[in-house]
Coordinates of C-alpha atoms and ligand atoms in Angstrom, one line a residue:
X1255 CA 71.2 -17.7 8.6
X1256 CA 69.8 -15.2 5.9
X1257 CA 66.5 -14.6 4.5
X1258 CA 66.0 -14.4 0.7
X1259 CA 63.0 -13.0 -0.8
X1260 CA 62.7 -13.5 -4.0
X1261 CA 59.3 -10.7 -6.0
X1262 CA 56.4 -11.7 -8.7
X1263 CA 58.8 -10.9 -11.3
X1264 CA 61.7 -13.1 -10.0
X1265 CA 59.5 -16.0 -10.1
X1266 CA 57.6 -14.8 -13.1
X1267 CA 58.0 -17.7 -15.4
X1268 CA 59.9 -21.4 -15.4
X1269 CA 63.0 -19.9 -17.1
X1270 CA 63.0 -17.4 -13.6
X1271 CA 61.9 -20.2 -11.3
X1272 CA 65.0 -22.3 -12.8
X1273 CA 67.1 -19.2 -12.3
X1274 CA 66.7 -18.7 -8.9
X1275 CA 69.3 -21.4 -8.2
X1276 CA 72.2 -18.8 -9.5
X1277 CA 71.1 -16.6 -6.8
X1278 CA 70.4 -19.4 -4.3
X1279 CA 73.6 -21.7 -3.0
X1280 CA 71.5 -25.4 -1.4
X1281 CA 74.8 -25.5 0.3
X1282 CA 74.2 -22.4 2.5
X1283 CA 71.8 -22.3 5.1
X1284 CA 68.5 -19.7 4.6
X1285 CA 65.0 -19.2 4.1
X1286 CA 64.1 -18.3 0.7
X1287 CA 60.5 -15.9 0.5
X1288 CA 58.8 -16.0 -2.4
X1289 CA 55.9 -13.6 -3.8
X1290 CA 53.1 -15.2 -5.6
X1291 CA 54.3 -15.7 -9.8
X1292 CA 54.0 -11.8 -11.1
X1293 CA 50.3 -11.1 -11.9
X1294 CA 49.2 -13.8 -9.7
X1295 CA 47.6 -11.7 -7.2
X1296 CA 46.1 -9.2 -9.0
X1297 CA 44.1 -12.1 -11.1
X1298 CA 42.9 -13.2 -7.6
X1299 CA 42.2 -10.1 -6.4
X1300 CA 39.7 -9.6 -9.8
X1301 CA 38.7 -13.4 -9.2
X1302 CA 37.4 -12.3 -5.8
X1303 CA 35.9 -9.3 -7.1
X1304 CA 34.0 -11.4 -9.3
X1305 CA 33.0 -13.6 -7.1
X1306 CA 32.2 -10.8 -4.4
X1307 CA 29.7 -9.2 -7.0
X1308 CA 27.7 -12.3 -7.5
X1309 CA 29.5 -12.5 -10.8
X1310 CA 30.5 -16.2 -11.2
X1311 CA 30.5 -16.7 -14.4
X1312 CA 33.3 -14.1 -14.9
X1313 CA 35.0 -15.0 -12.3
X1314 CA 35.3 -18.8 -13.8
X1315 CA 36.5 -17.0 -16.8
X1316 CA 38.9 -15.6 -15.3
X1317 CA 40.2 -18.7 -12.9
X1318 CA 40.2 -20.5 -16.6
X1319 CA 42.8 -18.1 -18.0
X1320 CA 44.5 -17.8 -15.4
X1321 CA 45.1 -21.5 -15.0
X1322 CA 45.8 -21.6 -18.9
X1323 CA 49.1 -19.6 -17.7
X1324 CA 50.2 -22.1 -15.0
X1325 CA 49.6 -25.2 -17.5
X1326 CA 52.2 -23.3 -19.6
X1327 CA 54.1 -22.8 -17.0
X1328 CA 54.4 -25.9 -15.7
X1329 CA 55.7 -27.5 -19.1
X1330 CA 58.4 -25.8 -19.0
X1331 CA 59.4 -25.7 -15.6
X1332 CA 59.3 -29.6 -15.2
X1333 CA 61.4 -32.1 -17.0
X1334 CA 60.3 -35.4 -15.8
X1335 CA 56.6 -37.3 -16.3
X1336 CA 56.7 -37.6 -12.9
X1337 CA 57.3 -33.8 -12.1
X1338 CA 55.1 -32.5 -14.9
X1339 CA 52.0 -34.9 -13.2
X1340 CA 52.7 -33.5 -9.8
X1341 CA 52.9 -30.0 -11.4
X1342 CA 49.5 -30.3 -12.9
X1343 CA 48.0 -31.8 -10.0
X1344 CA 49.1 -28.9 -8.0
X1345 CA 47.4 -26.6 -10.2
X1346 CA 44.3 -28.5 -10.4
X1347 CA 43.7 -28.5 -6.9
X1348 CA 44.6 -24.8 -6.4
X1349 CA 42.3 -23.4 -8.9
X1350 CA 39.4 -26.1 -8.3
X1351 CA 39.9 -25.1 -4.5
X1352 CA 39.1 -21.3 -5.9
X1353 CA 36.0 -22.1 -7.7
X1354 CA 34.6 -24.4 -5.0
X1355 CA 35.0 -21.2 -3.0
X1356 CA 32.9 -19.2 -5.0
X1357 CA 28.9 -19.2 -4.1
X1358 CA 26.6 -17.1 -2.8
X1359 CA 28.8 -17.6 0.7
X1360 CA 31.7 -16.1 -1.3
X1361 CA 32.9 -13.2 1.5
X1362 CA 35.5 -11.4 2.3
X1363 CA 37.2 -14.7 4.5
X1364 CA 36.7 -16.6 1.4
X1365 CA 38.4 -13.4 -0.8
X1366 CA 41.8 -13.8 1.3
X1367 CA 41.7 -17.4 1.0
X1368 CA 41.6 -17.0 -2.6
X1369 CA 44.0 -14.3 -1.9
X1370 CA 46.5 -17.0 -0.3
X1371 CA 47.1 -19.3 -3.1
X1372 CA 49.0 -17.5 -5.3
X1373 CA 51.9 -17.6 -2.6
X1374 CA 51.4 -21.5 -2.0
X1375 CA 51.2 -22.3 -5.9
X1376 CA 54.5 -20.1 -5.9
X1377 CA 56.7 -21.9 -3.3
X1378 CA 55.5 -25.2 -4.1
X1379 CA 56.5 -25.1 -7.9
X1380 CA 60.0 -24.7 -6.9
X1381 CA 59.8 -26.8 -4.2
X1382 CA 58.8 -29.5 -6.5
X1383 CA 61.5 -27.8 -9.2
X1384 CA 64.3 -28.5 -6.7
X1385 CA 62.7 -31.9 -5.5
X1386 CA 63.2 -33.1 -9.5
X1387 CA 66.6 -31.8 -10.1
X1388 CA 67.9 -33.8 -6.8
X1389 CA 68.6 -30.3 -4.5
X1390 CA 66.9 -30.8 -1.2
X1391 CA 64.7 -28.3 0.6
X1392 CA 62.3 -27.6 3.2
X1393 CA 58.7 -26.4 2.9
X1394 CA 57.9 -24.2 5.8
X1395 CA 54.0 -23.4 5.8
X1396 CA 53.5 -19.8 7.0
X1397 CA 50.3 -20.5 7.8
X1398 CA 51.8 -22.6 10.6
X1399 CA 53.8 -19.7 11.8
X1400 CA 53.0 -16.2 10.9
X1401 CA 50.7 -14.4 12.7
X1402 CA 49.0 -11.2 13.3
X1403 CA 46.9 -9.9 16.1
X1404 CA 43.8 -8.0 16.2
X1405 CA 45.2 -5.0 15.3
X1406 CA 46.7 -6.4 12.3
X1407 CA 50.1 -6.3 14.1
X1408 CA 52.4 -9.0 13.5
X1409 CA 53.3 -10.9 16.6
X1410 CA 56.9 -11.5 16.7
X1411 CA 57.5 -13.4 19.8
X1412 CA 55.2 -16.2 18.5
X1413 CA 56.4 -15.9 14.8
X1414 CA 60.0 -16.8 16.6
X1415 CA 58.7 -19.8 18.6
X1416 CA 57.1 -21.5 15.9
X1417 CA 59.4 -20.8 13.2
X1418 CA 62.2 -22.1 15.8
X1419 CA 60.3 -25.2 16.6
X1420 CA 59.8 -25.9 12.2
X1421 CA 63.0 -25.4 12.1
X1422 CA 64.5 -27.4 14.2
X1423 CA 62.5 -30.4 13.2
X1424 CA 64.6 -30.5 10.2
X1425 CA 68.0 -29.6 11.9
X1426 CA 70.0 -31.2 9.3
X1427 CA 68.2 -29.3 6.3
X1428 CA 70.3 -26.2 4.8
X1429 CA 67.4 -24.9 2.4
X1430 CA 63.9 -23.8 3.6
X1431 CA 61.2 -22.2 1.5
X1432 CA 58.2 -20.5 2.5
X1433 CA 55.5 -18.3 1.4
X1434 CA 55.6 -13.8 1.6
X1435 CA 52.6 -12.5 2.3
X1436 CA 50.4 -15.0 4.1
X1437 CA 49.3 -14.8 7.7
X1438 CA 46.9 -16.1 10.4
X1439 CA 45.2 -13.5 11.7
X1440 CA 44.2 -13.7 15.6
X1441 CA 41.0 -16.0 14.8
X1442 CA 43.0 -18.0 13.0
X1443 CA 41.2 -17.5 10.2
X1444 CA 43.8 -17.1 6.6
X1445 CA 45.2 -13.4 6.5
X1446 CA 47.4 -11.5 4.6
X1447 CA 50.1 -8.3 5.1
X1448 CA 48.4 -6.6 2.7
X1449 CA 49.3 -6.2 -1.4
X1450 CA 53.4 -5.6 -1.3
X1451 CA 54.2 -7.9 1.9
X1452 CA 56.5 -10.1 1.1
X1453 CA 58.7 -8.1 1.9
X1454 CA 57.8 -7.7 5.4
X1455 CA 57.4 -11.5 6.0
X1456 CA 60.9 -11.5 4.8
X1457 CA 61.6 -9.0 7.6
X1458 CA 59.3 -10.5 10.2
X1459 CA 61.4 -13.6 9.7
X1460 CA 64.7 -12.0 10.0
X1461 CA 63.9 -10.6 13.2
X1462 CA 62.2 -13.3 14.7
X1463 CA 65.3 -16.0 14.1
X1464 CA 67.4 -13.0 14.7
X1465 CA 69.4 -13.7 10.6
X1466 CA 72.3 -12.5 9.8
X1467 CA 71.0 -10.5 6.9
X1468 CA 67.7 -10.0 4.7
X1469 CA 68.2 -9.9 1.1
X1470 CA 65.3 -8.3 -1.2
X1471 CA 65.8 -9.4 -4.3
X1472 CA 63.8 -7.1 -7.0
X1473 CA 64.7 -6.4 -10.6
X1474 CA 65.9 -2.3 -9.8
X1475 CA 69.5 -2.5 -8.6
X1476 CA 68.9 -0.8 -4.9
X1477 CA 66.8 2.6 -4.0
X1478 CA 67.6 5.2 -6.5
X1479 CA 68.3 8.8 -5.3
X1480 CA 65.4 9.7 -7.4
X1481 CA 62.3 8.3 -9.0
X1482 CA 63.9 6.7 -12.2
X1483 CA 60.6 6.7 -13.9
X1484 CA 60.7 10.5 -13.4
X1485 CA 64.4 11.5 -13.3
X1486 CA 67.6 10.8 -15.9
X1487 CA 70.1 9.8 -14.3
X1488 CA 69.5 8.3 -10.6
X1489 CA 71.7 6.6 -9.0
X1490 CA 71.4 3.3 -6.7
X1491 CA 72.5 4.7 -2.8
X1492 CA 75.1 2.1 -1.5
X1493 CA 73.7 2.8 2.4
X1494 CA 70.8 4.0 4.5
X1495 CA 70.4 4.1 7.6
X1496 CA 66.8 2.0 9.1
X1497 CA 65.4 5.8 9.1
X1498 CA 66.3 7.0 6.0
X1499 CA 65.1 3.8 4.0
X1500 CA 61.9 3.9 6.0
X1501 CA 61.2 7.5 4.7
X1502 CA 62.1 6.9 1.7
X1503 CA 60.3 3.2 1.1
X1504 CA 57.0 5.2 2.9
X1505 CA 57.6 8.0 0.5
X1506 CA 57.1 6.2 -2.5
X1507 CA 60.4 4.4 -3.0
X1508 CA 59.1 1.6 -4.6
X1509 CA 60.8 -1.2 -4.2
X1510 CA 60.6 -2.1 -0.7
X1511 CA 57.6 -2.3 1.5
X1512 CA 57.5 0.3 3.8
X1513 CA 56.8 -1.7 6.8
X1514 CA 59.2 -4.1 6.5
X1515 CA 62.0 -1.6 7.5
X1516 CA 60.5 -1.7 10.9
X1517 CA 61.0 -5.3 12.2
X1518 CA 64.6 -5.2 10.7
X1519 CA 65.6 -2.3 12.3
X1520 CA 64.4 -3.5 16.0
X1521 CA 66.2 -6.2 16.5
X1522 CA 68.8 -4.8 13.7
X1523 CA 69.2 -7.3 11.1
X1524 CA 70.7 -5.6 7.9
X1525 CA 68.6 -5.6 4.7
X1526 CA 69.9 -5.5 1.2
X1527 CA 67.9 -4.6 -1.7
X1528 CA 69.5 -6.8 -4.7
X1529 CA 68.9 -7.0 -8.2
X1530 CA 68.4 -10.4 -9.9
X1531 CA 68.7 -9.0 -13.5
X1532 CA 72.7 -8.4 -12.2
X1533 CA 73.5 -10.1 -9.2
X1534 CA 77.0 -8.7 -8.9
X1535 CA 75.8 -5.2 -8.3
X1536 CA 76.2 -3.7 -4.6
X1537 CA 72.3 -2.8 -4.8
X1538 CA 71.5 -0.8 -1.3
X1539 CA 72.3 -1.7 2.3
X1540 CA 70.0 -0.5 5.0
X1541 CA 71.7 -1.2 8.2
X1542 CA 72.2 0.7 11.7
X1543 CA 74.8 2.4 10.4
X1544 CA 74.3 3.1 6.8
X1545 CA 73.0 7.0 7.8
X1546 CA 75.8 9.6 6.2
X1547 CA 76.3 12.9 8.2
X1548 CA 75.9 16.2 5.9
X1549 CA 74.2 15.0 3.0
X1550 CA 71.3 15.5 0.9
X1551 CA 70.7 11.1 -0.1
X1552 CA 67.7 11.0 -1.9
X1553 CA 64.1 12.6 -3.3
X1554 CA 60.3 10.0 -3.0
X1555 CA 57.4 11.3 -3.9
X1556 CA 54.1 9.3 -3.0
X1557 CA 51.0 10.6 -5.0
X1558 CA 47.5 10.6 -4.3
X1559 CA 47.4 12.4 -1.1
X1560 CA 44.6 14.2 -0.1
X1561 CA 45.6 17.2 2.3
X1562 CA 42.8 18.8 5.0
X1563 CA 42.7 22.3 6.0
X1564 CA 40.8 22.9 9.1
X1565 CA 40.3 26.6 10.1
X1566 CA 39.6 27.6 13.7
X1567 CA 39.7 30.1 16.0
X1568 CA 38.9 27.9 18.8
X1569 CA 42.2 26.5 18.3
X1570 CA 43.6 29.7 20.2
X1571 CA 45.5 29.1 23.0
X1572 CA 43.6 26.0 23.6
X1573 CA 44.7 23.0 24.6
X1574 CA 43.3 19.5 23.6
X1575 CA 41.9 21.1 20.3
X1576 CA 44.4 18.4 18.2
X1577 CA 43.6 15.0 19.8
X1578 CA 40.2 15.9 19.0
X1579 CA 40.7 16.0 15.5
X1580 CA 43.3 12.9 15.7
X1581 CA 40.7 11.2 17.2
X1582 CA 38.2 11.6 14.4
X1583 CA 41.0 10.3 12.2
X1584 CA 41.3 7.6 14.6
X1585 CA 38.3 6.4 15.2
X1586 CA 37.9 5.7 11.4
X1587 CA 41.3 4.0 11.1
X1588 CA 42.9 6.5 8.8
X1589 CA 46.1 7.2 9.3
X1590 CA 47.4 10.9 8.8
X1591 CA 50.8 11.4 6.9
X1592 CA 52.0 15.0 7.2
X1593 CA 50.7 18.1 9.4
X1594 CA 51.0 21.3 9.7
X1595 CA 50.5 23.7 12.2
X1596 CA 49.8 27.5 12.9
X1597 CA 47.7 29.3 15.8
X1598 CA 44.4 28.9 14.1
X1599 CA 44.6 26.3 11.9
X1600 CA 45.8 22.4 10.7
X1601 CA 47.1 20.8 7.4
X1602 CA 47.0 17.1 7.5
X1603 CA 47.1 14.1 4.6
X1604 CA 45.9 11.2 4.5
X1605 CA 46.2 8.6 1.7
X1606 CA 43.0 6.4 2.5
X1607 CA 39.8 8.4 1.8
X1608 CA 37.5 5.8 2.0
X1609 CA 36.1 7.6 4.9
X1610 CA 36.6 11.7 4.3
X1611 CA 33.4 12.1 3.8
X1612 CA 32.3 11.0 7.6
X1613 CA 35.4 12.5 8.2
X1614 CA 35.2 15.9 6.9
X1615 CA 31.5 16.2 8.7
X1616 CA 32.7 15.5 12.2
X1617 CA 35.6 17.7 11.7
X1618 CA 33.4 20.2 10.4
X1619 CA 32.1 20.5 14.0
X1620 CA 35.8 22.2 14.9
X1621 CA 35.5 25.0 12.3
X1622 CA 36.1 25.2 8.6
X1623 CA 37.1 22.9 6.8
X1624 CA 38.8 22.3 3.1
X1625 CA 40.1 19.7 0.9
X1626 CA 42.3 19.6 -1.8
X1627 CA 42.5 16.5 -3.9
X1628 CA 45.4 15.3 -6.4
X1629 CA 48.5 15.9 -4.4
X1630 CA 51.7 14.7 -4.0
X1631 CA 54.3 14.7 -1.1
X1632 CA 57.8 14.8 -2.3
X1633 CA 60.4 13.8 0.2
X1634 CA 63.8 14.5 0.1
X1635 CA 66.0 12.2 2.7
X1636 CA 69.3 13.7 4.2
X1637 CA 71.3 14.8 7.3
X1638 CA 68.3 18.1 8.0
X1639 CA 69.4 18.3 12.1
X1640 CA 69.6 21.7 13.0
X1641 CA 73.4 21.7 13.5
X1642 CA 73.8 21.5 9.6
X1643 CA 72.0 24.7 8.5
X1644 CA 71.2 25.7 4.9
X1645 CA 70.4 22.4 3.5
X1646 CA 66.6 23.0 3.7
X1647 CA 66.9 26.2 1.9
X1648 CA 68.5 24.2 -0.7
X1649 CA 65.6 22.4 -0.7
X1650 CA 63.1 25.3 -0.7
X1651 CA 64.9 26.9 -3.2
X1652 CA 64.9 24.7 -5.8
X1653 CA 60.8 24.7 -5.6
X1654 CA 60.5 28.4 -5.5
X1655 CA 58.8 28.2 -8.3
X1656 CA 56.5 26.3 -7.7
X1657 CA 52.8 27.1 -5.5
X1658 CA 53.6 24.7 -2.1
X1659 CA 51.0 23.9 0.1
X1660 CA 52.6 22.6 2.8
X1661 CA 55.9 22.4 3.9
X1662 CA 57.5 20.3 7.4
X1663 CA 60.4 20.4 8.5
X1664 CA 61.9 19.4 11.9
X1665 CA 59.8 16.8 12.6
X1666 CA 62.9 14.4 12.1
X1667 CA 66.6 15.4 11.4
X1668 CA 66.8 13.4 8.2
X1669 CA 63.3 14.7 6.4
X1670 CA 62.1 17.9 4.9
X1671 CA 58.1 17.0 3.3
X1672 CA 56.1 19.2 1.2
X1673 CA 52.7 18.9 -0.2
X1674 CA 51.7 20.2 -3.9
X1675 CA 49.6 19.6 -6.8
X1676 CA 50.6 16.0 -8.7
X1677 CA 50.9 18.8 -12.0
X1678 CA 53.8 20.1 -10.4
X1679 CA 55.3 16.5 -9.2
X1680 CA 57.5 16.0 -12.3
X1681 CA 59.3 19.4 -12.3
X1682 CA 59.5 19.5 -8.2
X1683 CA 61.3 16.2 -8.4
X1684 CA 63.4 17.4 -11.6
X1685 CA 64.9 20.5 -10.2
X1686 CA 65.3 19.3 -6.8
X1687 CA 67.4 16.6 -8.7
X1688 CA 69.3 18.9 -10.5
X1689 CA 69.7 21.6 -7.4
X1690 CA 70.3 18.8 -4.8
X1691 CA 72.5 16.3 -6.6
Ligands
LIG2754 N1 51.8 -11.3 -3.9 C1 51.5 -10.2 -3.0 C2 51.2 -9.0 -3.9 O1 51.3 -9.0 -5.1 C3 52.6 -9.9 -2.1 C4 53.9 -9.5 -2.6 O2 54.2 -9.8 -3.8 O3 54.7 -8.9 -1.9 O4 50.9 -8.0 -3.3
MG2755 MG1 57.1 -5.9 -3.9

């Protein structure tokens, strides 16, 4: 079986929503993922917002134009009375279900209820689509199945028995549909994978039914070599090893969520990135073996970083001195990126400040401590094991001009980091384009 997981975009509007069915065979057996219609969930992330701040009257402002989009949409997508009646009641209960939400008990349980529909409105519109134009399918409710435990980790063993049991009700069914993104958490309560994770419900589910292949379909044709927003001429990578694509989808690579490389690689199920704009291109496969000895593959850069400098001469031939400091990081759910090490002092970066400032005071305890805002780490992916010397000299030397504030190596064989200001981002990634490739 393969898993299909179709973005916003690919489902932006009727004309995509009919589309789908060149990429889809109802003849083949699969689950097809789909992301809430593009713009969807940031329109309910500002709905909840809204409604969060007391602010109700904006936020039925903005649940009005919103709707106004799926009325449109609807007219197009459906050809039938019949089709265009169920297609508007759909919408009216979604969006009435919103604003019955919001009141003064509007919290943050209500927010990712709100935060669920977009998905639901999403996979039921084509269900419906397909249901008028005679192809059958399957609507599996992921709220019936997916599920993460307190730690916010997805729980695979239960994902596979329930999704096993829905599945086999309808043993004779080719086509299934169900909704990216959406979860139980472990009160039950409606939870999501955070903004981007589809893409790792399409992974969860690969692993879990053990499928033959994921299939990510975006509208870029694979993971560039290089950010083509930044960079001329990138090219798509044909293969990447799990590793690689999970450095590089971490690192800023767009297009695929970075968790979602995790589940896939565990219980090894392949994932291609594919590009619905042009189906018939190869696009990127990230499988067990898609990793390439002695080679540079590709250059991420993920901005927004905020590296720590902590000065200490305690830090001496001490032992212990670090898992204090993780700790502090730890105990305020902050994950670090990228360290660095000498004998009396630590870079780290983290990408979540919402908590430096209590942060910076309790590390301030272990000696002195600075912070530089507005940086970037660029990435560059390749075969960096010790065996094939002088690549990360390469690497260094295409920067030399520019002031680096921290640079790690070693910590995998496939990875050389380094930290700088976002000013320099452009040219880092330009010359170590035109050095590297
Ligand atoms: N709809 C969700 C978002 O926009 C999930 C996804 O698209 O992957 O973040
Ligand atoms: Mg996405």
């Amino acid at each position: 079986m393969k898993i299909l997981k179709f973005g916003g975009t690919s489902v932006g509007s009727a004309q995509r929503i009919k589309g789908l069915l060149d990429i889809v065979d109802p003849k083949e057996r699969q689950i097809v993922v789909l992301s809430a219609v593009a713009g969807t969930t940031n329109a309910l992330v500002e709905i909840s917002q809204a409604f969060l701040a007391g602010k109700r009257e904006t936020a039925i402002e903005l649940i009005k134009t919103h709707k106004n989009k799926y009325e449109h949409l609807i007219k197009e997508l459906f050809q039938t009375e019949q089709g265009q009646e169920k297609g508007k009641n759909l919408i009216d209960y979604h969006f009435n279900y919103i604003s019955s939400l919001g009141n003064e008990m509007f919290t943050p349980v209500e927010e990712k209820i709100t935060l669920a529909q977009g998905e639901l409105l999403s996979t039921t519109l084509f269900h419906f689509h397909l249901e008028e134009i005679g192809v059958p399918s399957v609507l599996l409710p992921a709220l019936d199945f997916m599920k993460i435990d307190e730690d916010n980790e997805p729980i695979v063993e239960y994902i596979a028995e329930k999704l096993s049991n829905l599945i086999s009700i309808h043993g004779s069914n080719q086509l299934f549909i169900t909704q990216g993104y959406i979860c139980r958490n472990s009160f039950g309560e409606i939870d999501n994978l955070r903004r981007g994770g589809s893409d790792y419900t399409a992974s969860l589910i690969g692993a879990a039914i053990q499928a033959d292949e994921v299939q990510i379909w975006t509208d870029i044709d694979g993971m560039h070599n290089n950010d083509p927003r930044v960079v001329k001429n990138t090219s798509p990578i044909a293969n990447l090893s799990f590793d690689e694509a999970a450095e590089l989808a971490y690192f800023g690579a767009k297009i695929l969520h970075p968790q979602s490389v995790f589940p896939a690689q565990k219980y090894n199920v392949p994932v291609r990135l594919l590009n619905t704009m042009d189906p018939q291109a190869t696009g990127t496969l990230i499988s067990k073996e898609g990793g390439t000895t002695g080679q540079i593959r590709a250059i991420a850069a993920k901005d927004d970083i905020t590296a720590i400098h902590i000065h200490s001469s305690r830090m001496l031939l001490a032992y212990g001195f670090l898992r204090k400091i993780f700790e502090i990081f730890e105990r305020y759910k902050t994950p670090i990126d990228m360290i660095t090490t000498s004998e009396v002092a630590v870079s780290l970066t983290i990408d979540d400040t919402r908590n430096l400032g209590d942060i910076i005071k309790e590390v301030e305890d272990f000696g002195r401590v600075s912070v530089d805002h507005n940086q970037t780490i660029v990435c560059v992916v390749g075969d960096f094991s010790a065996n094939t010397h002088g690549y990360a000299a390469r690497v260094l030397d295409a920067v030399k001009h520019l002031p680096l504030r921290m640079v790690s190596y070693g910590g995998s064989d496939y990875n050389v980091s380094m930290v700088l200001d976002t000013e320099h981002k452009t040219e880092a990634l330009r010359s170590l384009h035109n050095r590297l490739f």
